[in-house]
Amino acid sequence: MIRVRVGDFKIGEEEKQAINEVLDSGRISEGKKVREFEKEWAKFIGTKYTIALSSGTSALIAGLAALKYYKELNIKSNTKVITTPLTYIATSNAIILSGFEPVYVDIDKETFGITPENIKAHLEAVDDPTNYSLILPVHLMGYPCDMDKINKIAKEYGLITFEDSAQAHGTMYNGKRTGNLSLLSAFSFYIAHNIQAGELGVVATNDYEIIRLIKKIKANGRMCDCPVCLRSEGKCPKLLSYKGEDDFDPRFTHDIIGYNFKPMEFQAALGVVQLKKADWIAEKRRENVKYLNEGLQGFSDILQLPKYDKNVSYLAYPIVIKDPQKISRKKLRYELEKRGVETRPLFGCIPTQQPAYSFLKEKYDGKLPNAEHIGLNGFYIGCHQYLSQEDLDFTINVFKEILSDVH
Ligand SMILES: Cc1ncc(COP(=O)(O)O)c(C=O)c1O
């Protein structure tokens, strides 16, 4: 029986060789491969720098921590962060765990991101916009948020923008890649994403102070922050300039409070191999989205099919049920899964539909209609690069079988 999965991962000769190289090198903790991945990812995204961390969640948390430690930015804890209600929960969790308050504005129905209009309307309506410090948009499913307009609003109100580009690996927006459209951005290379490293994250930026701070934050706040460690050559500047009598060691002296968010060489080794295929992966996914759209066009009265855009690097194939009276998400997902087409819900509206955020339910109930509608009626299927022609045709036929008498 055919099973069309949401994602797949193929371990080829190149991946095996990359893992073996790490094993043979004698170093599995962060080292040469991590540096190589950071360099290559920066080249791909177009930022001056990137820094690798253990996951996308840790990239978000470390990025937020770096902003708080960044003196010139003067960002305070307990200030508000405008963000999206519809995303994988990590974005909101990172904001709360970092001591900020998430404030949700509604999203665009078609591209799932927060809109400049809703951000602006929110800031105009609040009594004191000086309680706000950041805007943290998410490029969901690969669709870019309108960053030019969002940055303009941010500038007007003195806010920092921080993109969550975990789901957009290579999407182009006005000639630049997402992740290079704000002060800093976070990426995730979790196994379900386009570039797959198992678990891995990155912060990308053009500002070296952010890199310097994250270098410390991801290693429990240790004093080391040199671009390249010169310790083995006896040239550690911190040691050489130290005037005390004791056996000072910067690796074990901590001047800020941080986390252990360091990645391993294995993840970066897989990331390096995958990154070489990034353009092919994005192109295959776009072709698959186009093909599925053509095949499912006949159901566009029942289903909102994904907007095709040649600039988007798709994470998956998102579908929103237009009228749940005709067919519910539960029924449609059940019928698809039963026939072999794997599905996932398109997340949930965080403040009103996620149990962990029930303390916000009353405040936001009915205020985020698009996010709530998609949170209840949206789901996605795969459009990944390993789908065959047979998989695509099978998927279209399964939809036809289920929906032919639903109109
Ligand atoms: C939008 C978004 N942000 C953050 C994350 C967190 O990334 P990770 O799973 O690597 O911690 C994810 C993961 O899927 C995500 O989709």
GROMACS .gro file of C-alpha atoms and ligand atoms in nm:
model
  423
    1MET     CA    1   0.000   0.000   0.000
    2ILE     CA    2   0.123   0.348  -0.083
    3ARG     CA    3   0.186   0.575   0.215
    4VAL     CA    4   0.238   0.941   0.129
    5ARG     CA    5   0.425   1.087   0.421
    6VAL     CA    6   0.438   1.448   0.537
    7GLY     CA    7   0.817   1.431   0.528
    8ASP     CA    8   1.089   1.180   0.456
    9PHE     CA    9   1.461   1.148   0.520
   10LYS     CA   10   1.699   0.954   0.299
   11ILE     CA   11   2.042   0.861   0.422
   12GLY     CA   12   2.263   0.843   0.116
   13GLU     CA   13   2.633   0.770   0.077
   14GLU     CA   14   2.721   1.138   0.126
   15GLU     CA   15   2.538   1.156   0.461
   16LYS     CA   16   2.704   0.832   0.580
   17GLN     CA   17   3.045   0.957   0.478
   18ALA     CA   18   2.989   1.287   0.658
   19ILE     CA   19   2.896   1.108   0.982
   20ASN     CA   20   3.194   0.874   0.950
   21GLU     CA   21   3.425   1.171   0.900
   22VAL     CA   22   3.305   1.310   1.234
   23LEU     CA   23   3.364   0.976   1.406
   24ASP     CA   24   3.710   0.945   1.252
   25SER     CA   25   3.802   1.301   1.350
   26GLY     CA   26   3.794   1.207   1.718
   27ARG     CA   27   3.580   1.512   1.804
   28ILE     CA   28   3.203   1.486   1.829
   29SER     CA   29   3.132   1.800   2.034
   30GLU     CA   30   3.112   2.136   1.854
   31GLY     CA   31   3.409   2.187   1.624
   32LYS     CA   32   3.508   2.208   1.257
   33LYS     CA   33   3.182   2.080   1.105
   34VAL     CA   34   2.975   2.328   1.306
   35ARG     CA   35   3.200   2.612   1.184
   36GLU     CA   36   3.162   2.487   0.826
   37PHE     CA   37   2.783   2.473   0.851
   38GLU     CA   38   2.769   2.824   1.000
   39LYS     CA   39   2.981   2.958   0.715
   40GLU     CA   40   2.779   2.784   0.446
   41TRP     CA   41   2.442   2.883   0.596
   42ALA     CA   42   2.550   3.249   0.619
   43LYS     CA   43   2.652   3.232   0.252
   44PHE     CA   44   2.316   3.079   0.159
   45ILE     CA   45   2.104   3.328   0.357
   46GLY     CA   46   2.324   3.626   0.274
   47THR     CA   47   2.395   3.740   0.630
   48LYS     CA   48   2.746   3.824   0.748
   49TYR     CA   49   2.725   3.574   1.035
   50THR     CA   50   2.538   3.275   1.167
   51ILE     CA   51   2.585   3.081   1.489
   52ALA     CA   52   2.468   2.721   1.535
   53LEU     CA   53   2.277   2.598   1.838
   54SER     CA   54   2.121   2.272   1.949
   55SER     CA   55   1.772   2.347   1.805
   56GLY     CA   56   1.546   2.614   1.662
   57THR     CA   57   1.392   2.662   2.006
   58SER     CA   58   1.734   2.728   2.158
   59ALA     CA   59   1.811   2.968   1.872
   60LEU     CA   60   1.499   3.168   1.961
   61ILE     CA   61   1.575   3.167   2.334
   62ALA     CA   62   1.943   3.255   2.288
   63GLY     CA   63   1.852   3.527   2.038
   64LEU     CA   64   1.610   3.684   2.286
   65ALA     CA   65   1.866   3.654   2.568
   66ALA     CA   66   2.130   3.823   2.350
   67LEU     CA   67   1.896   4.117   2.291
   68LYS     CA   68   1.856   4.161   2.666
   69TYR     CA   69   2.233   4.153   2.724
   70TYR     CA   70   2.298   4.390   2.432
   71LYS     CA   71   2.353   4.716   2.622
   72GLU     CA   72   2.302   4.965   2.337
   73LEU     CA   73   1.959   4.820   2.253
   74ASN     CA   74   1.832   4.888   2.603
   75ILE     CA   75   1.571   4.611   2.590
   76LYS     CA   76   1.404   4.535   2.920
   77SER     CA   77   1.254   4.213   3.058
   78ASN     CA   78   0.877   4.201   3.096
   79THR     CA   79   0.827   4.414   2.785
   80LYS     CA   80   0.586   4.305   2.512
   81VAL     CA   81   0.665   4.117   2.193
   82ILE     CA   82   0.419   4.131   1.904
   83THR     CA   83   0.401   3.787   1.750
   84THR     CA   84   0.181   3.539   1.570
   85PRO     CA   85  -0.090   3.328   1.731
   86LEU     CA   86  -0.058   3.061   1.463
   87THR     CA   87   0.273   2.878   1.466
   88TYR     CA   88   0.449   2.582   1.617
   89ILE     CA   89   0.434   2.649   1.992
   90ALA     CA   90   0.814   2.700   2.029
   91THR     CA   91   0.794   3.064   1.919
   92SER     CA   92   0.559   3.163   2.201
   93ASN     CA   93   0.728   2.938   2.454
   94ALA     CA   94   1.063   3.105   2.381
   95ILE     CA   95   0.913   3.451   2.434
   96ILE     CA   96   0.757   3.357   2.769
   97LEU     CA   97   1.057   3.157   2.892
   98SER     CA   98   1.277   3.458   2.812
   99GLY     CA   99   1.074   3.684   3.039
  100PHE     CA  100   0.884   3.874   2.768
  101GLU     CA  101   0.509   3.898   2.723
  102PRO     CA  102   0.372   3.772   2.389
  103VAL     CA  103   0.104   3.991   2.234
  104TYR     CA  104  -0.085   3.831   1.948
  105VAL     CA  105  -0.222   4.003   1.640
  106ASP     CA  106  -0.420   3.828   1.369
  107ILE     CA  107  -0.272   3.675   1.057
  108ASP     CA  108  -0.328   3.678   0.684
  109LYS     CA  109  -0.564   3.394   0.586
  110GLU     CA  110  -0.367   3.289   0.280
  111THR     CA  111  -0.004   3.325   0.384
  112PHE     CA  112  -0.053   3.261   0.759
  113GLY     CA  113   0.176   3.543   0.882
  114ILE     CA  114   0.104   3.850   1.095
  115THR     CA  115   0.017   4.149   0.878
  116PRO     CA  116   0.163   4.503   0.895
  117GLU     CA  117  -0.195   4.638   0.907
  118ASN     CA  118  -0.281   4.437   1.220
  119ILE     CA  119   0.050   4.527   1.388
  120LYS     CA  120   0.000   4.896   1.316
  121ALA     CA  121  -0.364   4.892   1.428
  122HIS     CA  122  -0.262   4.725   1.752
  123LEU     CA  123   0.016   4.973   1.830
  124GLU     CA  124  -0.211   5.266   1.750
  125ALA     CA  125  -0.479   5.135   1.984
  126VAL     CA  126  -0.265   5.072   2.296
  127ASP     CA  127  -0.221   5.331   2.568
  128ASP     CA  128   0.154   5.295   2.600
  129PRO     CA  129   0.352   5.156   2.303
  130THR     CA  130   0.676   5.213   2.496
  131ASN     CA  131   0.603   4.883   2.678
  132TYR     CA  132   0.678   4.706   2.351
  133SER     CA  133   1.028   4.601   2.254
  134LEU     CA  134   1.008   4.358   1.962
  135ILE     CA  135   0.813   4.226   1.666
  136LEU     CA  136   0.869   3.854   1.611
  137PRO     CA  137   0.699   3.736   1.291
  138VAL     CA  138   0.704   3.375   1.170
  139HIS     CA  139   0.735   3.285   0.801
  140LEU     CA  140   0.496   2.992   0.833
  141MET     CA  141   0.501   2.708   0.579
  142GLY     CA  142   0.769   2.906   0.393
  143TYR     CA  143   0.551   3.211   0.314
  144PRO     CA  144   0.735   3.537   0.390
  145CYS     CA  145   0.575   3.802   0.608
  146ASP     CA  146   0.575   4.150   0.457
  147MET     CA  147   0.901   4.249   0.622
  148ASP     CA  148   0.952   4.584   0.446
  149LYS     CA  149   0.630   4.717   0.595
  150ILE     CA  150   0.685   4.543   0.929
  151ASN     CA  151   1.035   4.694   0.957
  152LYS     CA  152   0.894   5.036   0.875
  153ILE     CA  153   0.642   5.010   1.160
  154ALA     CA  154   0.914   4.879   1.390
  155LYS     CA  155   1.132   5.179   1.311
  156GLU     CA  156   0.845   5.419   1.372
  157TYR     CA  157   0.788   5.272   1.720
  158GLY     CA  158   1.153   5.203   1.807
  159LEU     CA  159   1.110   4.824   1.803
  160ILE     CA  160   1.352   4.547   1.702
  161THR     CA  161   1.244   4.285   1.447
  162PHE     CA  162   1.343   3.921   1.495
  163GLU     CA  163   1.228   3.674   1.227
  164ASP     CA  164   1.141   3.316   1.306
  165SER     CA  165   1.244   3.159   0.977
  166ALA     CA  166   1.242   2.802   1.109
  167GLN     CA  167   0.999   2.696   0.836
  168ALA     CA  168   1.140   2.908   0.552
  169HIS     CA  169   1.470   2.774   0.421
  170GLY     CA  170   1.557   2.989   0.125
  171THR     CA  171   1.233   3.179   0.059
  172MET     CA  172   1.303   3.498  -0.137
  173TYR     CA  173   1.142   3.829  -0.040
  174ASN     CA  174   1.214   4.139  -0.250
  175GLY     CA  175   1.548   3.998  -0.363
  176LYS     CA  176   1.668   3.874  -0.024
  177ARG     CA  177   1.625   3.550   0.165
  178THR     CA  178   1.403   3.538   0.474
  179GLY     CA  179   1.623   3.538   0.780
  180ASN     CA  180   1.816   3.832   0.634
  181LEU     CA  181   1.538   4.087   0.669
  182SER     CA  182   1.572   4.194   1.032
  183LEU     CA  183   1.828   4.247   1.308
  184LEU     CA  184   1.838   3.874   1.374
  185SER     CA  185   1.657   3.554   1.280
  186ALA     CA  186   1.621   3.196   1.397
  187PHE     CA  187   1.622   2.879   1.186
  188SER     CA  188   1.545   2.518   1.274
  189PHE     CA  189   1.687   2.216   1.094
  190TYR     CA  190   1.462   1.969   1.272
  191ILE     CA  191   1.399   1.649   1.078
  192ALA     CA  192   1.059   1.771   0.950
  193HIS     CA  193   1.209   2.079   0.785
  194ASN     CA  194   1.353   2.127   0.435
  195ILE     CA  195   1.719   2.109   0.538
  196GLN     CA  196   1.726   1.817   0.780
  197ALA     CA  197   1.986   1.772   1.050
  198GLY     CA  198   1.777   1.588   1.307
  199GLU     CA  199   1.797   1.863   1.566
  200LEU     CA  200   1.987   2.185   1.494
  201GLY     CA  201   1.925   2.559   1.502
  202VAL     CA  202   2.093   2.877   1.385
  203VAL     CA  203   2.077   3.246   1.461
  204ALA     CA  204   2.161   3.462   1.159
  205THR     CA  205   2.253   3.831   1.178
  206ASN     CA  206   2.472   4.103   1.031
  207ASP     CA  207   2.556   4.231   1.380
  208TYR     CA  208   2.865   4.074   1.538
  209GLU     CA  209   2.768   4.177   1.893
  210ILE     CA  210   2.473   3.936   1.872
  211ILE     CA  211   2.705   3.655   1.766
  212ARG     CA  212   2.952   3.739   2.044
  213LEU     CA  213   2.677   3.731   2.305
  214ILE     CA  214   2.519   3.407   2.178
  215LYS     CA  215   2.862   3.240   2.176
  216LYS     CA  216   2.862   3.300   2.552
  217ILE     CA  217   2.492   3.238   2.615
  218LYS     CA  218   2.497   2.896   2.448
  219ALA     CA  219   2.791   2.788   2.668
  220ASN     CA  220   2.648   2.878   3.009
  221GLY     CA  221   2.767   3.238   2.987
  222ARG     CA  222   3.139   3.164   2.993
  223MET     CA  223   3.385   3.447   2.938
  224CYS     CA  224   3.516   3.310   2.606
  225ASP     CA  225   3.396   3.523   2.317
  226CYS     CA  226   3.688   3.531   2.071
  227PRO     CA  227   3.593   3.478   1.706
  228VAL     CA  228   3.849   3.194   1.692
  229CYS     CA  229   3.993   3.020   1.998
  230LEU     CA  230   4.371   3.070   2.017
  231ARG     CA  231   4.416   2.883   2.346
  232SER     CA  232   4.597   2.586   2.195
  233GLU     CA  233   4.852   2.831   2.046
  234GLY     CA  234   4.901   2.995   2.386
  235LYS     CA  235   4.754   3.322   2.253
  236CYS     CA  236   4.431   3.348   2.457
  237PRO     CA  237   4.384   3.728   2.488
  238LYS     CA  238   4.182   3.690   2.809
  239LEU     CA  239   4.466   3.496   2.973
  240LEU     CA  240   4.739   3.723   2.838
  241SER     CA  241   4.569   4.037   2.970
  242TYR     CA  242   4.479   3.884   3.309
  243LYS     CA  243   4.658   4.057   3.599
  244GLY     CA  244   4.551   3.834   3.890
  245GLU     CA  245   4.771   3.580   4.070
  246ASP     CA  246   4.529   3.283   4.050
  247ASP     CA  247   4.496   3.019   3.774
  248PHE     CA  248   4.218   3.206   3.590
  249ASP     CA  249   4.051   3.004   3.312
  250PRO     CA  250   3.799   3.192   3.091
  251ARG     CA  251   3.626   2.865   2.994
  252PHE     CA  252   3.521   2.814   3.354
  253THR     CA  253   3.462   3.176   3.452
  254HIS     CA  254   3.111   3.297   3.371
  255ASP     CA  255   3.024   3.665   3.344
  256ILE     CA  256   2.663   3.624   3.229
  257ILE     CA  257   2.394   3.362   3.299
  258GLY     CA  258   2.340   3.133   3.002
  259TYR     CA  259   2.231   2.789   2.884
  260ASN     CA  260   2.390   2.482   2.733
  261PHE     CA  261   2.265   2.512   2.374
  262LYS     CA  262   2.572   2.379   2.193
  263PRO     CA  263   2.513   2.152   1.891
  264MET     CA  264   2.714   1.842   1.803
  265GLU     CA  265   2.931   1.780   1.500
  266PHE     CA  266   2.698   1.509   1.365
  267GLN     CA  267   2.407   1.748   1.316
  268ALA     CA  268   2.623   2.004   1.140
  269ALA     CA  269   2.777   1.732   0.919
  270LEU     CA  270   2.428   1.632   0.798
  271GLY     CA  271   2.339   1.999   0.756
  272VAL     CA  272   2.642   2.062   0.533
  273VAL     CA  273   2.547   1.775   0.301
  274GLN     CA  274   2.181   1.878   0.290
  275LEU     CA  275   2.260   2.242   0.224
  276LYS     CA  276   2.429   2.149  -0.105
  277LYS     CA  277   2.086   2.028  -0.221
  278ALA     CA  278   1.890   2.329  -0.091
  279ASP     CA  279   1.794   2.474  -0.429
  280TRP     CA  280   1.694   2.134  -0.565
  281ILE     CA  281   1.484   2.064  -0.252
  282ALA     CA  282   1.302   2.398  -0.281
  283GLU     CA  283   1.243   2.354  -0.655
  284LYS     CA  284   1.105   1.999  -0.619
  285ARG     CA  285   0.869   2.116  -0.345
  286ARG     CA  286   0.747   2.407  -0.558
  287GLU     CA  287   0.684   2.172  -0.853
  288ASN     CA  288   0.489   1.938  -0.624
  289VAL     CA  289   0.277   2.225  -0.486
  290LYS     CA  290   0.196   2.332  -0.841
  291TYR     CA  291   0.105   1.978  -0.948
  292LEU     CA  292  -0.115   1.915  -0.643
  293ASN     CA  293  -0.287   2.253  -0.693
  294GLU     CA  294  -0.370   2.161  -1.053
  295GLY     CA  295  -0.498   1.818  -0.950
  296LEU     CA  296  -0.712   1.950  -0.664
  297GLN     CA  297  -0.840   2.266  -0.837
  298GLY     CA  298  -1.184   2.108  -0.875
  299PHE     CA  299  -1.226   2.118  -0.495
  300SER     CA  300  -1.143   2.485  -0.449
  301ASP     CA  301  -1.503   2.550  -0.342
  302ILE     CA  302  -1.444   2.323  -0.040
  303LEU     CA  303  -1.072   2.364   0.022
  304GLN     CA  304  -0.843   2.666   0.037
  305LEU     CA  305  -0.542   2.537  -0.155
  306PRO     CA  306  -0.195   2.687  -0.098
  307LYS     CA  307  -0.109   3.001  -0.289
  308TYR     CA  308   0.162   2.918  -0.542
  309ASP     CA  309   0.459   3.154  -0.539
  310LYS     CA  310   0.785   3.086  -0.722
  311ASN     CA  311   0.976   3.270  -0.446
  312VAL     CA  312   0.854   3.044  -0.166
  313SER     CA  313   1.047   2.748  -0.031
  314TYR     CA  314   0.755   2.535   0.092
  315LEU     CA  315   0.768   2.344   0.418
  316ALA     CA  316   0.456   2.144   0.330
  317TYR     CA  317   0.126   2.163   0.142
  318PRO     CA  318  -0.120   2.356   0.365
  319ILE     CA  319  -0.495   2.318   0.314
  320VAL     CA  320  -0.776   2.500   0.496
  321ILE     CA  321  -1.132   2.367   0.490
  322LYS     CA  322  -1.350   2.656   0.378
  323ASP     CA  323  -1.679   2.534   0.520
  324PRO     CA  324  -1.651   2.279   0.799
  325GLN     CA  325  -2.027   2.210   0.769
  326LYS     CA  326  -1.953   2.037   0.439
  327ILE     CA  327  -1.670   1.825   0.577
  328SER     CA  328  -1.493   1.858   0.910
  329ARG     CA  329  -1.116   1.851   0.949
  330LYS     CA  330  -1.149   1.550   1.174
  331LYS     CA  331  -1.342   1.354   0.908
  332LEU     CA  332  -1.118   1.463   0.619
  333ARG     CA  333  -0.795   1.388   0.806
  334TYR     CA  334  -0.934   1.052   0.918
  335GLU     CA  335  -1.031   0.955   0.561
  336LEU     CA  336  -0.695   1.070   0.421
  337GLU     CA  337  -0.493   0.885   0.684
  338LYS     CA  338  -0.706   0.571   0.640
  339ARG     CA  339  -0.619   0.566   0.271
  340GLY     CA  340  -0.248   0.635   0.328
  341VAL     CA  341  -0.208   1.014   0.301
  342GLU     CA  342  -0.041   1.141   0.616
  343THR     CA  343  -0.158   1.475   0.760
  344ARG     CA  344  -0.071   1.720   1.038
  345PRO     CA  345  -0.284   1.998   1.188
  346LEU     CA  346  -0.176   2.347   1.084
  347PHE     CA  347  -0.095   2.417   1.449
  348GLY     CA  348  -0.354   2.585   1.671
  349CYS     CA  349  -0.433   2.941   1.770
  350ILE     CA  350  -0.195   2.955   2.067
  351PRO     CA  351  -0.379   3.182   2.314
  352THR     CA  352  -0.723   3.030   2.256
  353GLN     CA  353  -0.668   2.672   2.144
  354GLN     CA  354  -0.350   2.552   2.319
  355PRO     CA  355  -0.411   2.415   2.670
  356ALA     CA  356  -0.079   2.547   2.803
  357TYR     CA  357  -0.196   2.901   2.720
  358SER     CA  358  -0.546   2.872   2.870
  359PHE     CA  359  -0.461   3.165   3.099
  360LEU     CA  360  -0.488   3.386   2.787
  361LYS     CA  361  -0.808   3.236   2.647
  362GLU     CA  362  -1.051   3.489   2.786
  363LYS     CA  363  -0.835   3.783   2.680
  364TYR     CA  364  -0.813   3.669   2.316
  365ASP     CA  365  -1.138   3.477   2.257
  366GLY     CA  366  -1.293   3.592   1.928
  367LYS     CA  367  -1.017   3.853   1.868
  368LEU     CA  368  -0.809   3.647   1.626
  369PRO     CA  369  -1.068   3.517   1.378
  370ASN     CA  370  -0.826   3.411   1.102
  371ALA     CA  371  -0.591   3.229   1.338
  372GLU     CA  372  -0.882   3.059   1.512
  373HIS     CA  373  -1.039   2.952   1.182
  374ILE     CA  374  -0.712   2.806   1.055
  375GLY     CA  375  -0.634   2.659   1.396
  376LEU     CA  376  -0.957   2.461   1.372
  377ASN     CA  377  -0.975   2.393   0.999
  378GLY     CA  378  -0.619   2.395   0.865
  379PHE     CA  379  -0.394   2.097   0.809
  380TYR     CA  380  -0.106   2.001   0.585
  381ILE     CA  381   0.013   1.712   0.376
  382GLY     CA  382   0.357   1.650   0.228
  383CYS     CA  383   0.505   1.818  -0.079
  384HIS     CA  384   0.859   1.699  -0.008
  385GLN     CA  385   1.133   1.627  -0.258
  386TYR     CA  386   1.110   1.248  -0.233
  387LEU     CA  387   0.745   1.225  -0.346
  388SER     CA  388   0.718   1.034  -0.674
  389GLN     CA  389   0.476   1.096  -0.960
  390GLU     CA  390   0.284   0.794  -0.834
  391ASP     CA  391   0.261   0.946  -0.481
  392LEU     CA  392   0.129   1.275  -0.620
  393ASP     CA  393  -0.133   1.110  -0.843
  394PHE     CA  394  -0.230   0.877  -0.560
  395THR     CA  395  -0.284   1.178  -0.329
  396ILE     CA  396  -0.503   1.356  -0.584
  397ASN     CA  397  -0.710   1.040  -0.638
  398VAL     CA  398  -0.757   0.992  -0.264
  399PHE     CA  399  -0.898   1.346  -0.236
  400LYS     CA  400  -1.128   1.273  -0.534
  401GLU     CA  401  -1.251   0.954  -0.369
  402ILE     CA  402  -1.332   1.134  -0.041
  403LEU     CA  403  -1.468   1.461  -0.176
  404SER     CA  404  -1.651   1.365  -0.496
  405ASP     CA  405  -1.992   1.369  -0.328
  406VAL     CA  406  -1.927   1.652  -0.082
  407HIS     CA  407  -1.995   1.963  -0.299
  408LIG     C1  408   0.808   2.823   1.339
  408LIG     C2  409   0.895   2.739   1.429
  408LIG     N1  410   0.970   2.799   1.522
  408LIG     C3  411   1.051   2.731   1.603
  408LIG     C4  412   1.062   2.593   1.593
  408LIG     C5  413   1.148   2.521   1.689
  408LIG     O1  414   1.250   2.451   1.626
  408LIG     P1  415   1.311   2.317   1.692
  408LIG     O2  416   1.208   2.211   1.677
  408LIG     O3  417   1.433   2.293   1.612
  408LIG     O4  418   1.339   2.347   1.833
  408LIG     C6  419   0.989   2.525   1.495
  408LIG     C7  420   0.999   2.381   1.481
  408LIG     O5  421   0.932   2.317   1.406
  408LIG     C8  422   0.902   2.601   1.411
  408LIG     O6  423   0.828   2.541   1.317
   0.00000   0.00000   0.00000
